[in-house]
CSV table of C-alpha atoms and ligand atoms in Angstrom, one decimal:
chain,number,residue,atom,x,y,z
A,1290,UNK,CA,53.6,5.2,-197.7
A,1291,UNK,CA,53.3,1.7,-199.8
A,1292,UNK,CA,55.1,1.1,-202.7
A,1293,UNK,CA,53.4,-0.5,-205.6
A,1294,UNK,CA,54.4,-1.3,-209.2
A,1295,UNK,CA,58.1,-0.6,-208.8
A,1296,UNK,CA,58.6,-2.1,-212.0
A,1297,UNK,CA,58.0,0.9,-214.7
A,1298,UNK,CA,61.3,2.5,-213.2
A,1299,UNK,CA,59.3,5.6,-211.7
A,1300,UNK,CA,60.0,3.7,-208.1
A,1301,UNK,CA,56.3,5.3,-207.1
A,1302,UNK,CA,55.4,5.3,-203.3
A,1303,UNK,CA,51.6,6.5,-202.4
A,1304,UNK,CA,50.5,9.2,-199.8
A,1305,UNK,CA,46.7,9.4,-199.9
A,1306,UNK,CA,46.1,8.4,-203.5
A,1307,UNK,CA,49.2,10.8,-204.8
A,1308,UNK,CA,51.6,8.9,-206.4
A,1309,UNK,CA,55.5,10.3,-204.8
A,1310,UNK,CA,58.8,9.8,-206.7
A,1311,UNK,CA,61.0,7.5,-204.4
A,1312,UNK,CA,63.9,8.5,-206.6
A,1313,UNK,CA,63.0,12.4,-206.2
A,1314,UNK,CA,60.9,12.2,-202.7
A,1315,UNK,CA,58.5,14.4,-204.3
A,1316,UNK,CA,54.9,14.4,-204.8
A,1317,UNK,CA,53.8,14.7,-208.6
A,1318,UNK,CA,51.0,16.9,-207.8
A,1319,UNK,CA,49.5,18.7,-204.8
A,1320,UNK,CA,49.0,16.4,-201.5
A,1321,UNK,CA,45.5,19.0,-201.5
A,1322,UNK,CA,43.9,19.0,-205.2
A,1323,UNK,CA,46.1,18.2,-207.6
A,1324,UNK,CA,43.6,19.4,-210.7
A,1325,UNK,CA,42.9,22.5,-208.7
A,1326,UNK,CA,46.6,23.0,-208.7
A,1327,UNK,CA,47.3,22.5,-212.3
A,1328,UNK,CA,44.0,24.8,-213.5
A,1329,UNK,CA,45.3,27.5,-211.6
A,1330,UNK,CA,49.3,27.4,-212.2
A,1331,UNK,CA,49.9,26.1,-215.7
A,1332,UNK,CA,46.4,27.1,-217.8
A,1333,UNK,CA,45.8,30.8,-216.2
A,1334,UNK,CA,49.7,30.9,-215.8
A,1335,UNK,CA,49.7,30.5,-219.5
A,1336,UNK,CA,46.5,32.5,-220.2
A,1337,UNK,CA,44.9,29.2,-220.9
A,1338,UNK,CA,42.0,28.9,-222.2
A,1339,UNK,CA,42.0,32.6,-223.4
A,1340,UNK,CA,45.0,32.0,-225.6
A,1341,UNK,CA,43.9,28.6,-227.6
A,1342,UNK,CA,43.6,29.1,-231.0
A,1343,UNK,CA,44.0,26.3,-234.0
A,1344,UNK,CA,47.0,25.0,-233.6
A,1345,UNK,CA,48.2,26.1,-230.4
A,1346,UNK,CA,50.6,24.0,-229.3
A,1347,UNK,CA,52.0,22.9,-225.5
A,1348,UNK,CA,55.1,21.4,-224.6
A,1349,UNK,CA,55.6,20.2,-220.6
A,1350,UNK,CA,59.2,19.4,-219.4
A,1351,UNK,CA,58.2,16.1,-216.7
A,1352,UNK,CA,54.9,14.6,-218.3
A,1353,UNK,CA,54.3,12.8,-215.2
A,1354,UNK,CA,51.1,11.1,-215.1
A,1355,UNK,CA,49.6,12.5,-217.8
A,1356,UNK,CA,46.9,15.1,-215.4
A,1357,UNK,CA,48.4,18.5,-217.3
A,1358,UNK,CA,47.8,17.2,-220.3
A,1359,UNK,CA,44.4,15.9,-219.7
A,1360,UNK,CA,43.3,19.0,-217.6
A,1361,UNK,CA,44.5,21.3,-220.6
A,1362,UNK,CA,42.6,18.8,-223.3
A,1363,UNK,CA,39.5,19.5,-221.0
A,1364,UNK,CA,40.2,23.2,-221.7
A,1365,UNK,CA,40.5,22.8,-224.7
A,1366,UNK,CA,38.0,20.5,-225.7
A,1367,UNK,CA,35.2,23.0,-223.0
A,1368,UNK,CA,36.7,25.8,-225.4
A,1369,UNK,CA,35.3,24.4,-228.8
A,1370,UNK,CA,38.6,24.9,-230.6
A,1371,UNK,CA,38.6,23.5,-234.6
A,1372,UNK,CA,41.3,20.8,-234.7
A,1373,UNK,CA,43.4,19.5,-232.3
A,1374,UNK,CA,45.6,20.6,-228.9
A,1375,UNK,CA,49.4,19.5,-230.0
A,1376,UNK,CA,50.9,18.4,-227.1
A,1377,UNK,CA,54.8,17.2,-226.3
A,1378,UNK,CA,55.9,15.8,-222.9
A,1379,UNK,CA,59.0,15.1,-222.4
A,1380,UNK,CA,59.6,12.7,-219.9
A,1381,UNK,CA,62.4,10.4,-217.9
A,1382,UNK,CA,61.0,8.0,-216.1
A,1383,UNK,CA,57.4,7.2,-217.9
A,1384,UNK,CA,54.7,5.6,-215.8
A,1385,UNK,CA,53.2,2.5,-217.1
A,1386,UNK,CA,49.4,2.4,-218.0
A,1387,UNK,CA,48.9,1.2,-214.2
A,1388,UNK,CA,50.1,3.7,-212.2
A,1389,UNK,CA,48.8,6.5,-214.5
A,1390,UNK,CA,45.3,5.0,-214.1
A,1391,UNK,CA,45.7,5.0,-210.3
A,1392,UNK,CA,47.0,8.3,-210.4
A,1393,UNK,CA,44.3,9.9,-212.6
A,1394,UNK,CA,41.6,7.9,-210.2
A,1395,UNK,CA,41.2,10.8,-207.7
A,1396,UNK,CA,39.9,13.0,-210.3
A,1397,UNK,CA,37.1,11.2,-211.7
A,1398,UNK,CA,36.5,14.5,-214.4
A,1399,UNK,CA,40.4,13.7,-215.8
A,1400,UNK,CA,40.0,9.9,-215.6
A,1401,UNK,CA,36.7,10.0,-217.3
A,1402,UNK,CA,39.0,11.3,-220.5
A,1403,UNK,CA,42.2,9.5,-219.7
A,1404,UNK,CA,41.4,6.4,-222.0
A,1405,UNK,CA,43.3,7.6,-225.2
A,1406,UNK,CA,47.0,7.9,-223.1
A,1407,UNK,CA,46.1,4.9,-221.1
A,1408,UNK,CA,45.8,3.1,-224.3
A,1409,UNK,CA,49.1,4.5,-225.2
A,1410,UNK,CA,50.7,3.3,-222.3
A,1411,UNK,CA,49.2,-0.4,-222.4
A,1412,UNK,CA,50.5,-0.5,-225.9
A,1413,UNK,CA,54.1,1.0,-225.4
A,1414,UNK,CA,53.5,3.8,-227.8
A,1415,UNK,CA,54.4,7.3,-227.8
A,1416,UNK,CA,52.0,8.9,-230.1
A,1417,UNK,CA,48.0,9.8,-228.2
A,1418,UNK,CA,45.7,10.7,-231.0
A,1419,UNK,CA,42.7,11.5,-230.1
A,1420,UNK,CA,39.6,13.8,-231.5
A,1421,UNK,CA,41.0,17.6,-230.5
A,1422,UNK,CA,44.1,15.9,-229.1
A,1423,UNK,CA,47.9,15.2,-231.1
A,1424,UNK,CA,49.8,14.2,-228.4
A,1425,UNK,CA,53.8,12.7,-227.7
A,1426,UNK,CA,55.7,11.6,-225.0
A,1427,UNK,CA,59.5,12.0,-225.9
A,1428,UNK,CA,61.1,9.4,-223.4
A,1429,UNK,CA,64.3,10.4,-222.3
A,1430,UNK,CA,66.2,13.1,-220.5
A,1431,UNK,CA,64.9,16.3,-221.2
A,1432,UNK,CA,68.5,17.7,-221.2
A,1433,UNK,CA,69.6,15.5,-224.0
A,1434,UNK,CA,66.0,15.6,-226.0
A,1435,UNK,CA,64.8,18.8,-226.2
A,1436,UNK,CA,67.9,20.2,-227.7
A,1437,UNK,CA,67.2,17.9,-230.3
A,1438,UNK,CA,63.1,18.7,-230.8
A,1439,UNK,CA,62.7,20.5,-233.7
A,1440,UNK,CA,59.2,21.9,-232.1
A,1441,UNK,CA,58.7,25.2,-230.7
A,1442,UNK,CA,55.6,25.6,-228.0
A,1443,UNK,CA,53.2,28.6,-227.7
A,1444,UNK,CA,53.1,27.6,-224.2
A,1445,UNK,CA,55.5,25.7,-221.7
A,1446,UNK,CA,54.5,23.8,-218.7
A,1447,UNK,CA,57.6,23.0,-216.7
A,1448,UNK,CA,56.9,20.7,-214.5
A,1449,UNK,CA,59.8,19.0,-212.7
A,1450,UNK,CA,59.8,17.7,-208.9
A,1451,UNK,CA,61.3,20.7,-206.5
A,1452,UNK,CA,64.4,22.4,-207.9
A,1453,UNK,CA,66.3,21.4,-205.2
A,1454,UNK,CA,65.5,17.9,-205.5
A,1455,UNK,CA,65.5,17.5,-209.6
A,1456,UNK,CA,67.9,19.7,-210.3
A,1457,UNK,CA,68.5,18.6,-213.7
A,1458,UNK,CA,64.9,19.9,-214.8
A,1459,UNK,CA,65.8,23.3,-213.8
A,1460,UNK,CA,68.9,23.9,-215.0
A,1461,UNK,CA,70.6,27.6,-217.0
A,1462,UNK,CA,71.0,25.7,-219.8
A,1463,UNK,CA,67.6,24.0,-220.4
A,1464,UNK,CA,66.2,27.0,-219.5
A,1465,UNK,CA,67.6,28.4,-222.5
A,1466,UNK,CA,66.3,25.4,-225.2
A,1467,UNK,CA,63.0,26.2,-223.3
A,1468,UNK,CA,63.0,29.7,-224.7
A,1469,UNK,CA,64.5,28.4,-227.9
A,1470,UNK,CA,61.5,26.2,-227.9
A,1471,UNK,CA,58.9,29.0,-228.0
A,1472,UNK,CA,57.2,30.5,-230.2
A,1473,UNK,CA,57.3,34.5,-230.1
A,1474,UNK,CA,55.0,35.8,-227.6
A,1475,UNK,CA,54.4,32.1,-226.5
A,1476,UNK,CA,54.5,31.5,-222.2
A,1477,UNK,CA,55.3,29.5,-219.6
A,1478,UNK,CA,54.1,28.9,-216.2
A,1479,UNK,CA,55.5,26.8,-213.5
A,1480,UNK,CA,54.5,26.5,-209.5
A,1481,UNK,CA,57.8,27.6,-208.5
A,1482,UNK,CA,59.6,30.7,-208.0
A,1483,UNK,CA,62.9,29.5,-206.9
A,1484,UNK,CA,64.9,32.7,-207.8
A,1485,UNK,CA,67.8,30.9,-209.8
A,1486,UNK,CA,65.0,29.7,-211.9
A,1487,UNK,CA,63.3,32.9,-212.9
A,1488,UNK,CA,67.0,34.2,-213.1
A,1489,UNK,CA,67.7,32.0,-215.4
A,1490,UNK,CA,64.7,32.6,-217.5
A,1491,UNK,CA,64.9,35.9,-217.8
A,1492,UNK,CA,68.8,35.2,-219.2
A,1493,UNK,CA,67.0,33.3,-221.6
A,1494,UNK,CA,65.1,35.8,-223.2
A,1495,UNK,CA,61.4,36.2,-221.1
A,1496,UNK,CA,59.9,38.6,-219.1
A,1497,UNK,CA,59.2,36.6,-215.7
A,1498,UNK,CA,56.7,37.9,-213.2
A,1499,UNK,CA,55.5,36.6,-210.1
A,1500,UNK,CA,52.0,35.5,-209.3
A,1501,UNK,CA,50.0,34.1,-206.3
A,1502,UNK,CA,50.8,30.5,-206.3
A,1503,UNK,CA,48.2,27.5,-205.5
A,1504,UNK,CA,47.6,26.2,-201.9
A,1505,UNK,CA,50.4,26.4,-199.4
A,1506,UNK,CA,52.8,27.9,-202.0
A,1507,UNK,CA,52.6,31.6,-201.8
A,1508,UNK,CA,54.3,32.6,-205.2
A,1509,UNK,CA,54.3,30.9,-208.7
A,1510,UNK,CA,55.7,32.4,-212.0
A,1511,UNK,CA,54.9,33.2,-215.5
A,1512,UNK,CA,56.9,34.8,-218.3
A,1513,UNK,CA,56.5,35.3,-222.1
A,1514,UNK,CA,58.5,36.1,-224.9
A,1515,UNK,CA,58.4,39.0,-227.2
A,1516,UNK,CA,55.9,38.5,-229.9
B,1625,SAM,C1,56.3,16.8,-210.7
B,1625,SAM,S1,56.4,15.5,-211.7
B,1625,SAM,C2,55.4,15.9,-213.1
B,1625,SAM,C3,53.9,15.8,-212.9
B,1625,SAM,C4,53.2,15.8,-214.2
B,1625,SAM,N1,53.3,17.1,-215.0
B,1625,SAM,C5,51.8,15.4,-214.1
B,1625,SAM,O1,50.8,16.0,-214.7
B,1625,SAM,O2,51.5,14.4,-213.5
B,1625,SAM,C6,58.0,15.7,-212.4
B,1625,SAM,C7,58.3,14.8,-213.6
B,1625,SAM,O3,59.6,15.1,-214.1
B,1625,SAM,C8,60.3,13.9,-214.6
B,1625,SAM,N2,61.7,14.2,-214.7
B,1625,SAM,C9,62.6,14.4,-213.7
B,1625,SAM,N3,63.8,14.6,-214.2
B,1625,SAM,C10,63.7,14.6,-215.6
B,1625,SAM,C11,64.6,14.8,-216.7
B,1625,SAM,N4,65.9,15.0,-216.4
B,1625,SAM,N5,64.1,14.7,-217.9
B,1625,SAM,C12,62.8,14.5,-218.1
B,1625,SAM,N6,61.9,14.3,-217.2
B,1625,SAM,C13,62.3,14.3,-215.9
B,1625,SAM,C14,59.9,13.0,-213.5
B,1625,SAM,O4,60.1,11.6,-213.9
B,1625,SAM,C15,58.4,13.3,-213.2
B,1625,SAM,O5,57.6,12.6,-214.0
């Protein structure tokens, strides 16, 4: 691995064109397809694009660089919904415009859209408006912000490096402002199915099942909330 641009305070190291957390020693996406990955755990997790409606809104815990949100503006976008996809990342350690745009590179279909957040990111601003996209990135650590988010998602994406390694993402007690943070009948979907995680989901309020994961991961899960 090489490191390149330590200077946004991700510390990134590259393996094959993935960008890997130093501070984590994590991949931010699958080593094999990363899009393929995020298609098949966090839209049809969610019931994505079935679900979409005007309106709908997605929040991720660990925005990363950017590819979830992109691959679900796609969706959206391929779906012909009136008005835009809201969409909240929450997110520690932001990427600069930089490494997002050599992260995104591998997946020419997601770069060829990635202009609005890399704009963003070059200017140092939050806020991604573009047309069928209303986008944030609350910096910060999701522990301390999403407590404070006065949103509530129809559909969660969490998205944090292994639990064992970012434990902090994954926690009972976030867990619980995630389902505080959903609308009724509103989803998540995440890659894992670390049991103290869909434990401590289902405390919180959904019913979790497990699904066929993506790639070398056998098992993913999903939940939703009473409507
Ligand atoms: C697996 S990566 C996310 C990949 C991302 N969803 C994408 O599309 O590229 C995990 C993300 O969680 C972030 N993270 C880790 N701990 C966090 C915390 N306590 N609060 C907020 N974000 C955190 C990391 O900085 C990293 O960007």
């Amino acid at each position: 691995m090489t490191e390149r641009e330590p200077d946004s305070g991700a510390r990134l190291a590259w393996r094959g064109g993935v960008p890997v957390s130093a501070r984590f020693e994590d991949p931010y996406f699958s080593l094999d397809d990363g899009l393929a990955e995020t298609r098949h755990v966090f839209l049809a997790g969610n019931g994505l694009p079935g679900r979409f409606r005007p309106g709908f809104r997605i929040a991720e815990l660990g925005f990363g660089t950017g590819l979830n949100m992109l691959a679900a503006w796609i969706a959206w976008r391929e779906a012909g919904v009136a008005g835009p996809l809201r969409y909240t990342g929450f997110e520690a350690f932001p990427l600069s415009a930089a490494e997002t745009r050599a992260a995104l590179a591998a997946f020419p279909e997601v770069a060829a859209v990635g202009g609005p957040l890399l704009d963003a990111l070059g200017r140092g601003e939050a806020r991604i408006e573009a047309e069928g996209l209303s986008a944030e990135i609350v910096p910060g650590d999701a522990r301390d912000t999403l407590p404070r988010w006065q949103g509530r998602a129809d559909a969660w994406f969490l998205d944090g490096f292994a639990p064992a390694k970012n434990p902090e993402l994954w926690g009972d007690a976030l867990m619980a402002e995630v389902a505080r943070h959903t609308a009724p009948g509103g989803s998540f979907a995440t890659y894992t199915a670390a049991g103290h995680v869909r434990r401590a989901l289902e405390q919180a309020g959904f019913s979790v099942t497990r699904l066929p994961g993506y790639g070398r991961k056998r098992h993913m899960s999903r939940g939703t909330l009473p409507a």
